Every structure is written in structure tokens, then in C-alpha cells.
């Protein structure tokens, strides 16, 4: 066996020492960790940039929307006011108290034995949606008080169909001083004063034209 | 394996460098980045409801405005019924003409009161007294019914019909009328 001399052992030893140099190994480890951190930092940076970009986009959107919102609020007030005005106007028109049907009913109810001398009708918001009609007149017949009372009850019945409830009350009912001729006979008279209260609900009687028929209001 | 003195020194130096690196990384790089991201997220959370509210408001107004033409058309149609000018100039002749068309020749109209309409900004109410000194009941009732049909802005508040003593054929009628007119 030939003698083998290693004359490079010193060089090899130095090389081994360099290979396991802690500083070098540490630097390598630091480099690896640093690279990982660097990568993670860029991942986070990218995420943060996305969030910032979204925020910038939202701020830009808000800057556009804010004046539009202010303008919209102002427009809303105007439009709402106009709408409310229109609704009130339409409700007022549709909720009017119509006197045409009232006069038609009065004309239908008053018999030939009765002459009205005065008709007064009131309807206003002060009356809280009620119509008040005051009728004055003279009834004639063998029993003029009954004629007047029949008129009162007929008024109440007829008007209750359209204005539920309608209440007719006598303000006064007195015997008349004179006798009058009715159908060729001399009959007694009574002077009456009837108040008719009508409720004006949501259902409004449509206006109609009274039937042409002669009915006098007069003594 | 025992470490030589210089190797121990190098390990300590490497460790110090690692600590330094960690400090720099977390305190100077990652920390501010995270803080900035959090601030942006908070700002987003703060602005989101405002944007949503603004979008809702815009949608609401658009919806209102979509309905507005129909409403405006109705109001414009109603306003078109009212002539230009002062009501005291056009209302009495208009009533005179109306009653003449219904065979009632004598008609006196005067303005009693005028006040702004509290329920409807931009409108006012005027109270008129219409005196018909010589009318018959049926033509009067017909005229009143047609007046109520033709003039939607008019409402009769009070109606008084009385006999005319010297002429029992006729009555005298006085109407208190409220009319709604634009300001």
C-alpha cells in the first residue's frame, strides 16, 4: 500500500471552517428570512394599496354624490310640497259639499201643502264637516202641525239616505193667525222653523241637476 | 462540536442583526402599513353609510320626480281654469255670464274676504258674495248644480234663499262662495 500524504489538509480545514462559518450561516438565514419578510411586506402593501384605492374611489364617489344629495334634498322638498299641494287641492275639490242634490231633495220632499219662505244652508270647516240647513215656512191643512211634522220626518228620512245621519228638528212650530184657501177649502196654517243637520262624510253625493218641476218658495 | 470564540461572537452578531432586522421590519415597515390600512378601512366604514344614504335619497327623489309629472299635470290643468289677472277683475263678470247663461239676468258679485291658504302654499282663498235678487227656485237649483260641476275651484259655503214679498213668484238668493286661486 502506497503512502498517501495529504499536503492540503490545512487548506481543507480552512475550507470546512468557512463552510460552517456561523456569521455566514446567520447571514444566509437572515437573507432567507429577509426575503420572506420582503415578500410578505409586498403582499401587505398590495392589500393596503387596494384598500386605499377603494377608499379613494369611495371618496371620489362621495364628492360627486354629496352635492347631488344636497340638491336632491332641496328638490325633494319642492316636489313633496307640490305633491302635497296637489293632493290637498284634489281632496278639496273631491270633498266639496254639493248643494245641487240638497236642493233637489228639498224640492222632492216639500208637499203642496207647504210653502217655504226661507232656506238657509251652511257648510264650512268651522262646522266640522256638517251641513246645516234652516227652513222656514207655512204648512196648511186640516191639521197643519201634522203636515209640518210630516215634512220634518220626510226631510230626515230622505236626507238620511245620502247624509247618514241627518237630523231634522223643529226650532219652532206655531199656529198661524190666518186661514188660507187650499184646493178650494179654507184651512188652518202653522208657521214652522226646521233645522236639518247633515253629516258630510267621505262618500260625497255627485252633483246632479234637479228635475225641472215648479216648486215655489213664497207665502 | 465546540464553538470557537470568534464563532460565538459571530453568532451573537448574527442574532443582533436578526433582532435589528425584525425591529426595522415590524416597526418601520409593516406597522405603519397596517396602521394606514386600518385607517383606510375605518374611513371606508365611515363613508359607506353616507354614500348609501345619498344613493337612497337620490333614488327616492327620482321616484318622486317620476310621479311628479302626473301630479303637476293635474295641478296645471286646475290652474288653467283660473284666468290671468286679479280675481276681482275676472270673477264677477264670469259669474254674471254664468248666471245669464242659466236665465238669471241680475247678479251682483262682491269680494268679502281674501286670505292665504294655509294648507296649500302658493294659493289663496277668496270669499265672494253672489246676490241673485230675482230668481226662480228650479232655475236657481239647476244653475247651482251646474256651477258646482263647471267650477271645481269653487265651494258654496252658505246659501240663503228668501221670498220676495212683492213678487211671490220669485226668490232672492245669496250665495257665499269660496274660490281657490293661485297667488
mmCIF file of C-alpha atoms in Angstrom, chain A residues 17 20-27 30 33-34 36-41 44-55 58-59 61-62 65-66 68-69 72-76 79-90 92-93 95-101 103-104 106-107 116-125 134 200 207-219, chain B residues 1-3 6-8 10-11 13-14 17-19 21-22 25-26 28-30 33-34 36-37 39-41 43-45 47-48 50-55 57-58 60-62 64-65 67-68 71-72 74-75 78-79 102 117 119-121 123 125 136-142 144-149 151-165 168-171 180:
data_model
loop_
_atom_site.group_PDB
_atom_site.id
_atom_site.type_symbol
_atom_site.label_atom_id
_atom_site.label_comp_id
_atom_site.label_asym_id
_atom_site.label_seq_id
_atom_site.Cartn_x
_atom_site.Cartn_y
_atom_site.Cartn_z
ATOM 1 C CA UNK A 17 -14.321 26.221 8.651
ATOM 2 C CA UNK A 20 -19.751 26.247 8.724
ATOM 3 C CA UNK A 21 -18.959 29.872 9.472
ATOM 4 C CA UNK A 22 -21.808 30.957 11.859
ATOM 5 C CA UNK A 23 -21.717 34.502 10.566
ATOM 6 C CA UNK A 24 -22.047 33.304 7.061
ATOM 7 C CA UNK A 25 -24.804 30.851 8.012
ATOM 8 C CA UNK A 26 -26.524 33.538 10.042
ATOM 9 C CA UNK A 27 -26.309 35.948 7.150
ATOM 10 C CA UNK A 30 -31.150 36.406 7.655
ATOM 11 C CA UNK A 33 -35.966 35.429 6.424
ATOM 12 C CA UNK A 34 -35.497 38.902 4.972
ATOM 13 C CA UNK A 36 -39.717 36.126 3.169
ATOM 14 C CA UNK A 37 -40.460 39.300 5.065
ATOM 15 C CA UNK A 38 -39.891 41.345 1.954
ATOM 16 C CA UNK A 39 -42.342 39.179 0.032
ATOM 17 C CA UNK A 40 -44.923 39.353 2.820
ATOM 18 C CA UNK A 41 -44.435 43.111 3.006
ATOM 19 C CA UNK A 44 -49.500 43.510 2.595
ATOM 20 C CA UNK A 45 -48.567 46.595 0.609
ATOM 21 C CA UNK A 46 -50.652 45.374 -2.280
ATOM 22 C CA UNK A 47 -53.623 44.721 0.020
ATOM 23 C CA UNK A 48 -53.217 48.130 1.631
ATOM 24 C CA UNK A 49 -52.988 49.753 -1.788
ATOM 25 C CA UNK A 50 -56.248 48.061 -2.763
ATOM 26 C CA UNK A 51 -57.948 49.344 0.389
ATOM 27 C CA UNK A 52 -56.558 52.826 -0.185
ATOM 28 C CA UNK A 53 -57.652 52.744 -3.813
ATOM 29 C CA UNK A 54 -61.145 51.650 -2.792
ATOM 30 C CA UNK A 55 -61.250 54.449 -0.242
ATOM 31 C CA UNK A 58 -65.420 55.953 -2.470
ATOM 32 C CA UNK A 59 -64.275 59.451 -1.560
ATOM 33 C CA UNK A 61 -67.942 58.927 -5.372
ATOM 34 C CA UNK A 62 -68.968 60.785 -2.200
ATOM 35 C CA UNK A 65 -72.806 62.340 -4.576
ATOM 36 C CA UNK A 66 -72.705 64.927 -1.780
ATOM 37 C CA UNK A 68 -76.215 65.741 -5.746
ATOM 38 C CA UNK A 69 -77.685 64.657 -2.406
ATOM 39 C CA UNK A 72 -81.902 66.164 -4.261
ATOM 40 C CA UNK A 73 -82.969 67.163 -0.747
ATOM 41 C CA UNK A 74 -83.873 70.613 -1.982
ATOM 42 C CA UNK A 75 -85.716 69.118 -4.958
ATOM 43 C CA UNK A 76 -87.468 66.634 -2.663
ATOM 44 C CA UNK A 79 -91.592 68.072 -5.184
ATOM 45 C CA UNK A 80 -93.110 66.948 -1.874
ATOM 46 C CA UNK A 81 -94.633 70.366 -1.339
ATOM 47 C CA UNK A 82 -96.041 70.362 -4.873
ATOM 48 C CA UNK A 83 -97.391 66.849 -4.389
ATOM 49 C CA UNK A 84 -98.928 67.737 -1.042
ATOM 50 C CA UNK A 85 -100.467 70.851 -2.544
ATOM 51 C CA UNK A 86 -101.867 68.832 -5.441
ATOM 52 C CA UNK A 87 -103.256 66.175 -3.095
ATOM 53 C CA UNK A 88 -104.836 68.835 -0.874
ATOM 54 C CA UNK A 89 -106.279 70.595 -3.907
ATOM 55 C CA UNK A 90 -107.708 67.386 -5.342
ATOM 56 C CA UNK A 92 -110.666 69.686 -1.516
ATOM 57 C CA UNK A 93 -112.267 69.527 -4.947
ATOM 58 C CA UNK A 95 -114.603 66.611 -0.848
ATOM 59 C CA UNK A 96 -116.789 69.607 -1.613
ATOM 60 C CA UNK A 97 -120.266 69.798 -0.232
ATOM 61 C CA UNK A 98 -122.650 69.877 -3.174
ATOM 62 C CA UNK A 99 -125.785 71.975 -2.821
ATOM 63 C CA UNK A 100 -127.398 70.778 -6.063
ATOM 64 C CA UNK A 101 -128.502 67.412 -4.618
ATOM 65 C CA UNK A 103 -131.910 71.482 -3.313
ATOM 66 C CA UNK A 104 -133.184 68.561 -5.375
ATOM 67 C CA UNK A 106 -135.780 69.658 -0.675
ATOM 68 C CA UNK A 107 -137.795 70.088 -3.823
ATOM 69 C CA UNK A 116 -141.136 77.574 2.273
ATOM 70 C CA UNK A 117 -140.427 81.208 2.997
ATOM 71 C CA UNK A 118 -136.764 80.874 3.729
ATOM 72 C CA UNK A 119 -133.976 78.415 3.108
ATOM 73 C CA UNK A 120 -130.549 78.882 4.603
ATOM 74 C CA UNK A 121 -127.773 76.375 4.214
ATOM 75 C CA UNK A 122 -124.357 76.493 5.827
ATOM 76 C CA UNK A 123 -121.351 74.353 5.184
ATOM 77 C CA UNK A 124 -117.876 75.263 6.299
ATOM 78 C CA UNK A 125 -114.913 73.697 8.021
ATOM 79 C CA UNK A 134 -132.601 76.056 8.269
ATOM 80 C CA UNK A 200 -120.691 65.209 5.210
ATOM 81 C CA UNK A 207 -123.656 66.775 -8.273
ATOM 82 C CA UNK A 208 -126.810 66.408 -10.220
ATOM 83 C CA UNK A 209 -129.226 68.697 -11.915
ATOM 84 C CA UNK A 210 -132.635 68.884 -10.227
ATOM 85 C CA UNK A 211 -135.650 67.764 -12.219
ATOM 86 C CA UNK A 212 -137.412 70.679 -13.781
ATOM 87 C CA UNK A 213 -140.588 70.972 -11.763
ATOM 88 C CA UNK A 214 -142.330 74.004 -10.460
ATOM 89 C CA UNK A 215 -141.872 74.467 -6.748
ATOM 90 C CA UNK A 216 -142.338 77.888 -5.320
ATOM 91 C CA UNK A 217 -140.832 79.278 -2.202
ATOM 92 C CA UNK A 218 -143.186 82.035 -1.180
ATOM 93 C CA UNK A 219 -146.078 82.999 1.035
ATOM 94 C CA UNK B 1 -18.797 20.278 18.492
ATOM 95 C CA UNK B 2 -17.446 23.171 20.425
ATOM 96 C CA UNK B 3 -17.619 26.636 19.039
ATOM 97 C CA UNK B 6 -14.859 34.014 17.182
ATOM 98 C CA UNK B 7 -17.732 31.754 16.125
ATOM 99 C CA UNK B 8 -19.679 32.629 19.268
ATOM 100 C CA UNK B 10 -20.339 35.840 15.011
ATOM 101 C CA UNK B 11 -23.496 34.057 16.283
ATOM 102 C CA UNK B 13 -23.571 39.400 15.905
ATOM 103 C CA UNK B 14 -25.941 37.485 13.620
ATOM 104 C CA UNK B 17 -28.589 41.709 13.186
ATOM 105 C CA UNK B 18 -31.696 39.490 13.173
ATOM 106 C CA UNK B 19 -33.235 41.459 16.046
ATOM 107 C CA UNK B 21 -33.973 43.372 11.086
ATOM 108 C CA UNK B 22 -37.124 42.274 12.916
ATOM 109 C CA UNK B 25 -39.426 45.257 9.604
ATOM 110 C CA UNK B 26 -42.233 45.347 12.131
ATOM 111 C CA UNK B 28 -40.876 50.830 10.401
ATOM 112 C CA UNK B 29 -42.400 48.875 7.549
ATOM 113 C CA UNK B 30 -45.247 46.538 8.491
ATOM 114 C CA UNK B 33 -48.559 49.903 6.625
ATOM 115 C CA UNK B 34 -51.074 48.135 8.845
ATOM 116 C CA UNK B 36 -52.568 53.046 7.180
ATOM 117 C CA UNK B 37 -54.696 50.120 6.061
ATOM 118 C CA UNK B 39 -57.270 54.000 8.875
ATOM 119 C CA UNK B 40 -58.437 53.467 5.301
ATOM 120 C CA UNK B 41 -60.819 50.698 6.392
ATOM 121 C CA UNK B 43 -62.674 55.766 6.699
ATOM 122 C CA UNK B 44 -64.445 53.370 4.333
ATOM 123 C CA UNK B 45 -66.777 52.262 7.115
ATOM 124 C CA UNK B 47 -68.180 56.917 4.351
ATOM 125 C CA UNK B 48 -70.211 53.841 3.347
ATOM 126 C CA UNK B 50 -73.195 58.367 3.781
ATOM 127 C CA UNK B 51 -72.907 57.022 0.241
ATOM 128 C CA UNK B 52 -75.749 54.552 0.834
ATOM 129 C CA UNK B 53 -77.915 57.340 2.309
ATOM 130 C CA UNK B 54 -77.120 59.624 -0.615
ATOM 131 C CA UNK B 55 -77.958 56.890 -3.128
ATOM 132 C CA UNK B 57 -82.038 59.860 -1.270
ATOM 133 C CA UNK B 58 -81.344 60.151 -4.995
ATOM 134 C CA UNK B 60 -86.286 58.442 -3.569
ATOM 135 C CA UNK B 61 -86.226 61.817 -5.298
ATOM 136 C CA UNK B 62 -86.095 60.157 -8.722
ATOM 137 C CA UNK B 64 -90.901 61.238 -6.533
ATOM 138 C CA UNK B 65 -89.966 63.110 -9.677
ATOM 139 C CA UNK B 67 -94.630 60.675 -10.185
ATOM 140 C CA UNK B 68 -94.402 64.455 -10.282
ATOM 141 C CA UNK B 71 -99.327 65.483 -10.198
ATOM 142 C CA UNK B 72 -98.068 68.620 -11.908
ATOM 143 C CA UNK B 74 -103.346 67.767 -12.625
ATOM 144 C CA UNK B 75 -102.351 70.982 -10.854
ATOM 145 C CA UNK B 78 -106.651 73.016 -12.416
ATOM 146 C CA UNK B 79 -104.594 76.215 -12.601
ATOM 147 C CA UNK B 102 -128.888 79.994 -16.999
ATOM 148 C CA UNK B 117 -104.434 79.230 2.034
ATOM 149 C CA UNK B 119 -102.975 74.138 3.628
ATOM 150 C CA UNK B 120 -101.753 74.972 0.131
ATOM 151 C CA UNK B 121 -98.745 77.246 -0.238
ATOM 152 C CA UNK B 123 -102.733 79.502 -3.278
ATOM 153 C CA UNK B 125 -108.866 81.671 -0.836
ATOM 154 C CA UNK B 136 -136.996 81.108 -9.515
ATOM 155 C CA UNK B 137 -136.223 78.052 -7.440
ATOM 156 C CA UNK B 138 -135.761 75.436 -10.162
ATOM 157 C CA UNK B 139 -133.543 77.511 -12.476
ATOM 158 C CA UNK B 140 -131.566 78.546 -9.408
ATOM 159 C CA UNK B 141 -131.115 74.934 -8.267
ATOM 160 C CA UNK B 142 -130.127 73.919 -11.796
ATOM 161 C CA UNK B 144 -126.129 75.929 -8.648
ATOM 162 C CA UNK B 145 -125.714 72.261 -9.605
ATOM 163 C CA UNK B 146 -124.060 73.237 -12.882
ATOM 164 C CA UNK B 147 -121.888 75.825 -11.166
ATOM 165 C CA UNK B 148 -120.625 73.095 -8.854
ATOM 166 C CA UNK B 149 -119.921 70.905 -11.871
ATOM 167 C CA UNK B 151 -116.168 75.289 -11.383
ATOM 168 C CA UNK B 152 -114.156 72.789 -9.344
ATOM 169 C CA UNK B 153 -112.296 75.534 -7.502
ATOM 170 C CA UNK B 154 -115.495 76.982 -6.123
ATOM 171 C CA UNK B 155 -117.237 75.813 -2.973
ATOM 172 C CA UNK B 156 -120.522 77.234 -1.767
ATOM 173 C CA UNK B 157 -120.185 77.881 1.956
ATOM 174 C CA UNK B 158 -123.551 79.450 2.570
ATOM 175 C CA UNK B 159 -126.756 79.553 0.565
ATOM 176 C CA UNK B 160 -129.705 81.728 1.522
ATOM 177 C CA UNK B 161 -132.962 81.741 -0.405
ATOM 178 C CA UNK B 162 -135.762 84.017 0.705
ATOM 179 C CA UNK B 163 -139.091 85.003 -0.685
ATOM 180 C CA UNK B 164 -139.529 88.324 -2.418
ATOM 181 C CA UNK B 165 -142.513 89.853 -0.639
ATOM 182 C CA UNK B 168 -144.195 85.655 -4.710
ATOM 183 C CA UNK B 169 -143.152 84.024 -7.977
ATOM 184 C CA UNK B 170 -139.532 84.872 -7.329
ATOM 185 C CA UNK B 171 -136.975 84.460 -4.612
ATOM 186 C CA UNK B 180 -109.244 78.870 -4.518
#
